[in-house]
């Protein structure tokens, strides 16, 4: 039986404005009389305005075929006007990711413009690590879409939802792969600026190590812009730390949540609340440094090296236990 106020089926949390009930970002339950910033009584997650992500299995486009080529499958994540779908290229059977902006959404014009900007960025294909653009357009109902080539894998919200808390070794490897992509982006003179779990797909590399693809072009902040460029790079690194924290906890995390946890508990106590796995303490230390006060990491390469050192320490601990 579905609890009162819980979205069911393909229903998603809608944005009814700043005066609406707050909603749990994790489980989706509405809290009619609760205050912003309070905790959900069901799972302890932060209560937010009802514009947070609600993950769905069936969406309005599930079952459609776009431009007689791309079969739209399950919806795997939704944020505002944008819904992400899994799909199949019927020409060769390969997996694709379909990003759709619903024509009926309140902010369809703005979201549609961002989708068009993303399409132009992907079409240029000048930076490695971004999913290749296969098609973009508008369906018969006026919904805007882009289709991106994805080598299997799962969007990060789906990965965390299905796997639960990830072992620190795996979360660290995903962070290393993501930081390698950001290092290339920053080296090309751009900061992403809007890195969210919904914009990352995780898949296995040829040797079994995780690889990531970015599915949004972000704000494309020039790293040469005085002041703003440095903030853009720092924001990307901060976002990576939040994403690792999400993977370790197995649920979405708000920046205010993470800052409070780190301030109240600190790295050592925070580690004690997580699964007892190799490298957990070392990975949490890197996250704490990235989210905490100065000194933070100066570059994606520096942060990547810190995660590599953390995993090396965890593997040594694992070898000692095995012996």
Coordinates of C-alpha atoms in Angstrom, one line a residue:
X1 CA 0.0 0.0 0.0
X2 CA 1.4 3.4 -1.0
X3 CA 1.8 5.8 2.0
X4 CA -0.3 9.0 1.8
X5 CA 1.5 11.7 -0.1
X6 CA 3.9 9.3 -1.8
X7 CA 4.2 9.6 -5.6
X8 CA 3.4 6.3 -7.4
X9 CA 4.0 4.9 -10.8
X10 CA 5.1 7.6 -13.2
X11 CA 3.9 10.4 -11.0
X12 CA 6.8 12.8 -10.1
X13 CA 7.1 15.5 -7.5
X14 CA 6.0 18.8 -9.2
X15 CA 7.2 22.3 -8.5
X16 CA 4.3 24.2 -7.0
X17 CA 6.3 27.3 -6.0
X18 CA 7.9 28.5 -2.8
X19 CA 4.8 28.2 -0.7
X20 CA 4.2 24.5 -1.4
X21 CA 4.7 21.7 1.1
X22 CA 8.3 20.5 1.6
X23 CA 9.3 17.1 0.3
X24 CA 11.9 14.5 1.3
X25 CA 14.6 14.6 -1.4
X26 CA 15.3 10.8 -0.9
X27 CA 12.0 9.0 -0.4
X28 CA 9.7 11.7 -2.1
X29 CA 7.1 11.8 0.8
X30 CA 5.5 15.2 1.2
X31 CA 5.5 16.8 4.7
X32 CA 2.6 19.3 4.7
X33 CA 3.4 21.0 8.0
X34 CA 7.1 20.6 8.3
X35 CA 9.7 23.4 7.9
X36 CA 12.5 23.6 5.4
X37 CA 15.7 22.2 6.8
X38 CA 14.0 19.7 9.1
X39 CA 14.5 15.9 8.7
X40 CA 12.2 13.4 7.1
X41 CA 10.7 11.1 9.8
X42 CA 10.9 8.2 7.5
X43 CA 14.5 8.1 6.4
X44 CA 16.2 11.2 8.0
X45 CA 17.0 13.0 4.7
X46 CA 16.8 16.8 4.4
X47 CA 13.3 18.3 3.6
X48 CA 13.4 20.6 0.6
X49 CA 11.0 22.6 -1.6
X50 CA 9.3 20.1 -4.0
X51 CA 11.7 20.8 -6.9
X52 CA 14.1 18.0 -6.0
X53 CA 14.8 15.0 -8.1
X54 CA 12.2 12.2 -8.1
X55 CA 13.3 9.0 -9.8
X56 CA 10.7 7.2 -11.9
X57 CA 10.5 3.9 -13.8
X58 CA 7.9 4.9 -16.5
X59 CA 7.7 8.3 -18.1
X60 CA 5.5 9.9 -20.8
X61 CA 7.9 8.9 -23.6
X62 CA 8.5 5.3 -22.5
X63 CA 7.6 3.1 -25.5
X64 CA 8.0 5.8 -28.1
X65 CA 10.4 5.5 -31.1
X66 CA 12.1 8.8 -31.9
X67 CA 12.9 9.5 -35.6
X68 CA 12.2 5.9 -36.4
X69 CA 15.4 4.9 -34.8
X70 CA 15.7 5.3 -31.0
X71 CA 13.4 3.2 -28.8
X72 CA 12.7 5.0 -25.5
X73 CA 12.8 2.7 -22.5
X74 CA 12.6 3.3 -18.7
X75 CA 13.0 6.7 -17.2
X76 CA 15.9 6.6 -14.8
X77 CA 16.0 10.1 -13.3
X78 CA 14.0 13.3 -13.3
X79 CA 15.0 16.9 -12.3
X80 CA 12.6 19.7 -12.9
X81 CA 11.5 19.8 -16.6
X82 CA 14.2 17.3 -17.6
X83 CA 13.7 13.5 -17.7
X84 CA 16.5 11.0 -18.5
X85 CA 15.5 7.8 -20.2
X86 CA 17.4 4.6 -21.2
X87 CA 17.0 3.7 -24.8
X88 CA 18.1 1.5 -27.6
X89 CA 19.5 2.4 -31.1
X90 CA 17.5 0.1 -33.3
X91 CA 20.1 0.2 -36.0
X92 CA 22.8 -1.6 -34.0
X93 CA 21.2 -2.5 -30.6
X94 CA 23.4 -0.2 -28.6
X95 CA 22.4 1.5 -25.4
X96 CA 21.6 5.3 -25.6
X97 CA 20.6 7.9 -23.1
X98 CA 17.6 10.1 -24.1
X99 CA 17.2 13.6 -22.4
X100 CA 13.8 15.0 -22.8
X101 CA 12.3 18.4 -21.8
X102 CA 8.5 18.1 -21.6
X103 CA 6.6 20.7 -23.7
X104 CA 4.1 21.1 -20.8
X105 CA 6.7 22.0 -18.1
X106 CA 6.4 25.4 -16.6
X107 CA 10.1 26.1 -17.3
X108 CA 10.2 24.3 -20.7
X109 CA 11.6 27.4 -22.5
X110 CA 14.6 27.8 -20.2
X111 CA 15.2 24.1 -19.9
X112 CA 14.8 23.7 -23.7
X113 CA 17.4 26.4 -24.3
X114 CA 19.9 24.6 -22.0
X115 CA 19.2 21.3 -23.9
X116 CA 20.0 23.1 -27.2
X117 CA 23.2 24.5 -25.7
X118 CA 24.2 21.0 -24.6
X119 CA 23.5 19.6 -28.1
X120 CA 25.7 22.2 -29.7
X121 CA 28.5 21.5 -27.2
X122 CA 28.3 17.7 -27.7
X123 CA 28.1 18.1 -31.5
X124 CA 31.4 20.0 -31.4
X125 CA 33.0 17.0 -29.8
X126 CA 36.2 18.8 -28.9
X127 CA 36.7 17.4 -25.4
X128 CA 36.9 13.8 -24.4
X129 CA 34.8 12.4 -21.7
X130 CA 31.5 13.8 -22.9
X131 CA 28.9 11.4 -24.4
X132 CA 28.7 11.8 -28.2
X133 CA 25.5 13.4 -29.7
X134 CA 23.6 11.0 -31.9
X135 CA 20.4 13.1 -32.5
X136 CA 18.4 16.0 -31.3
X137 CA 15.0 17.3 -32.2
X138 CA 11.3 17.6 -31.2
X139 CA 8.7 14.8 -31.1
X140 CA 5.1 14.9 -32.3
X141 CA 3.9 16.3 -28.9
X142 CA 6.4 19.1 -28.9
X143 CA 8.8 17.5 -26.4
X144 CA 12.5 18.5 -27.0
X145 CA 15.0 15.7 -26.9
X146 CA 18.7 14.8 -27.4
X147 CA 20.0 11.3 -27.8
X148 CA 23.5 10.6 -26.5
X149 CA 25.6 7.5 -27.1
X150 CA 26.5 5.6 -23.9
X151 CA 28.6 2.5 -23.7
X152 CA 26.2 0.7 -21.3
X153 CA 26.5 1.8 -17.7
X154 CA 24.0 3.5 -15.4
X155 CA 23.4 7.2 -14.5
X156 CA 24.7 7.8 -11.1
X157 CA 21.3 8.2 -9.4
X158 CA 20.3 4.8 -10.7
X159 CA 23.6 3.3 -9.6
X160 CA 23.3 4.6 -6.0
X161 CA 19.6 3.7 -5.8
X162 CA 20.1 0.1 -6.9
X163 CA 23.5 -0.5 -5.2
X164 CA 23.0 1.3 -1.9
X165 CA 26.2 2.5 -0.2
X166 CA 29.2 1.8 -2.3
X167 CA 32.5 0.4 -1.0
X168 CA 35.1 3.2 -0.6
X169 CA 37.4 1.5 -3.1
X170 CA 34.7 1.6 -5.8
X171 CA 33.6 5.2 -5.0
X172 CA 37.2 6.3 -5.0
X173 CA 37.8 4.7 -8.5
X174 CA 34.7 6.5 -9.9
X175 CA 36.0 9.8 -8.4
X176 CA 39.3 9.2 -10.0
X177 CA 37.7 8.6 -13.4
X178 CA 35.5 11.7 -13.0
X179 CA 38.4 13.9 -12.0
X180 CA 40.4 12.8 -15.1
X181 CA 37.5 14.0 -17.2
X182 CA 37.4 17.3 -15.3
X183 CA 41.1 17.7 -15.6
X184 CA 40.7 17.5 -19.4
X185 CA 37.9 20.0 -19.4
X186 CA 39.8 22.4 -17.2
X187 CA 42.8 22.0 -19.4
X188 CA 40.7 23.1 -22.3
X189 CA 39.9 26.3 -20.5
X190 CA 36.4 25.4 -19.2
X191 CA 34.9 24.6 -15.8
X192 CA 31.6 22.6 -15.8
X193 CA 30.0 24.6 -13.0
X194 CA 26.8 22.5 -12.7
X195 CA 28.0 19.0 -11.9
X196 CA 25.2 16.8 -10.5
X197 CA 24.8 13.1 -10.2
X198 CA 22.1 13.3 -12.9
X199 CA 24.8 14.4 -15.4
X200 CA 27.1 11.4 -14.9
X201 CA 26.9 7.9 -16.3
X202 CA 29.2 5.2 -14.8
X203 CA 30.2 2.2 -16.9
X204 CA 33.0 -0.3 -16.9
X205 CA 36.2 0.2 -18.9
X206 CA 38.0 -2.5 -20.9
X207 CA 40.0 -3.6 -17.9
X208 CA 37.1 -3.5 -15.5
X209 CA 37.9 -0.2 -13.9
X210 CA 35.0 2.3 -13.9
X211 CA 34.7 5.0 -16.6
X212 CA 32.4 8.0 -16.6
X213 CA 30.7 10.0 -19.3
X214 CA 29.3 13.5 -18.7
X215 CA 25.9 14.1 -20.2
X216 CA 25.5 17.8 -19.7
X217 CA 27.8 20.6 -20.9
X218 CA 27.2 22.6 -17.7
X219 CA 27.7 26.4 -17.4
X220 CA 30.9 26.3 -19.5
X221 CA 32.7 28.8 -17.3
X222 CA 35.9 30.1 -18.8
X223 CA 38.8 29.3 -16.5
X224 CA 40.5 32.5 -17.7
X225 CA 37.8 34.7 -16.5
X226 CA 39.2 36.7 -13.5
X227 CA 37.7 35.5 -10.2
X228 CA 34.9 33.4 -11.7
X229 CA 37.2 31.0 -13.4
X230 CA 38.9 29.9 -10.2
X231 CA 35.5 29.6 -8.5
X232 CA 34.3 27.4 -11.3
X233 CA 37.1 25.0 -10.9
X234 CA 36.7 25.0 -7.1
X235 CA 33.0 24.4 -7.5
X236 CA 33.7 21.3 -9.7
X237 CA 36.0 19.8 -7.1
X238 CA 33.5 20.6 -4.3
X239 CA 30.8 18.8 -6.4
X240 CA 33.0 15.7 -6.8
X241 CA 33.5 15.5 -3.1
X242 CA 29.7 15.7 -2.6
X243 CA 29.1 13.0 -5.1
X244 CA 31.6 10.7 -3.4
X245 CA 29.8 11.4 -0.1
X246 CA 26.5 10.4 -1.8
X247 CA 28.1 7.1 -3.0
X248 CA 29.4 6.3 0.5
X249 CA 26.1 6.9 2.1
X250 CA 24.0 5.4 -0.7
X251 CA 21.5 8.4 -0.9
X252 CA 21.4 11.9 -2.2
X253 CA 23.2 14.5 0.0
X254 CA 22.6 18.2 0.2
X255 CA 25.7 20.5 0.6
X256 CA 24.3 21.8 3.8
X257 CA 23.9 18.3 5.1
X258 CA 27.5 17.4 4.3
X259 CA 28.9 20.6 5.9
X260 CA 26.9 20.0 9.0
X261 CA 28.0 16.3 9.2
X262 CA 31.6 17.2 8.8
X263 CA 31.5 20.1 11.3
X264 CA 29.7 18.1 14.0
X265 CA 31.4 14.7 13.6
X266 CA 34.7 15.2 11.8
X267 CA 36.4 12.7 9.5
X268 CA 37.1 10.0 12.1
X269 CA 33.6 9.9 13.6
X270 CA 32.1 10.1 10.2
X271 CA 34.0 7.1 9.1
X272 CA 32.7 5.2 12.0
X273 CA 29.1 5.7 10.8
X274 CA 29.9 4.0 7.4
X275 CA 30.5 0.5 6.3
X276 CA 33.8 -1.0 7.6
X277 CA 35.6 -1.3 4.3
X278 CA 39.2 -0.9 3.2
X279 CA 40.1 2.7 2.3
X280 CA 36.9 4.2 3.9
X281 CA 38.8 6.3 6.4
X282 CA 41.3 7.5 3.7
X283 CA 38.6 8.4 1.2
X284 CA 36.5 10.2 3.8
X285 CA 39.7 12.2 4.7
X286 CA 39.9 13.4 1.0
X287 CA 36.2 14.3 1.0
X288 CA 36.6 16.2 4.2
X289 CA 39.5 18.2 2.9
X290 CA 37.6 19.0 -0.3
X291 CA 34.4 20.1 1.5
X292 CA 36.0 21.7 4.5
X293 CA 37.8 25.0 5.1
X294 CA 41.2 25.9 3.5
X295 CA 43.4 24.4 2.3
X296 CA 41.4 22.7 -0.4
X297 CA 42.6 21.2 -3.6
X298 CA 44.0 23.5 -6.2
X299 CA 43.2 21.3 -9.3
X300 CA 41.5 18.2 -10.4
X301 CA 44.8 16.5 -10.9
X302 CA 45.8 17.2 -7.3
X303 CA 42.5 15.8 -6.0
X304 CA 42.8 12.8 -8.2
X305 CA 46.3 12.1 -6.8
X306 CA 44.9 12.3 -3.3
X307 CA 42.2 9.7 -4.1
X308 CA 44.8 7.5 -5.7
X309 CA 46.9 7.6 -2.6
X310 CA 43.8 6.9 -0.4
X311 CA 43.0 3.8 -2.5
X312 CA 46.6 2.6 -2.4
X313 CA 46.5 2.8 1.4
X314 CA 43.2 0.9 1.4
X315 CA 44.6 -1.8 -0.8
X316 CA 47.5 -2.3 1.5
X317 CA 45.1 -2.7 4.5
X318 CA 43.1 -5.3 2.5
X319 CA 46.3 -7.2 1.7
X320 CA 47.3 -7.3 5.4
X321 CA 43.8 -8.6 6.3
X322 CA 44.0 -11.3 3.6
X323 CA 47.4 -12.4 4.8

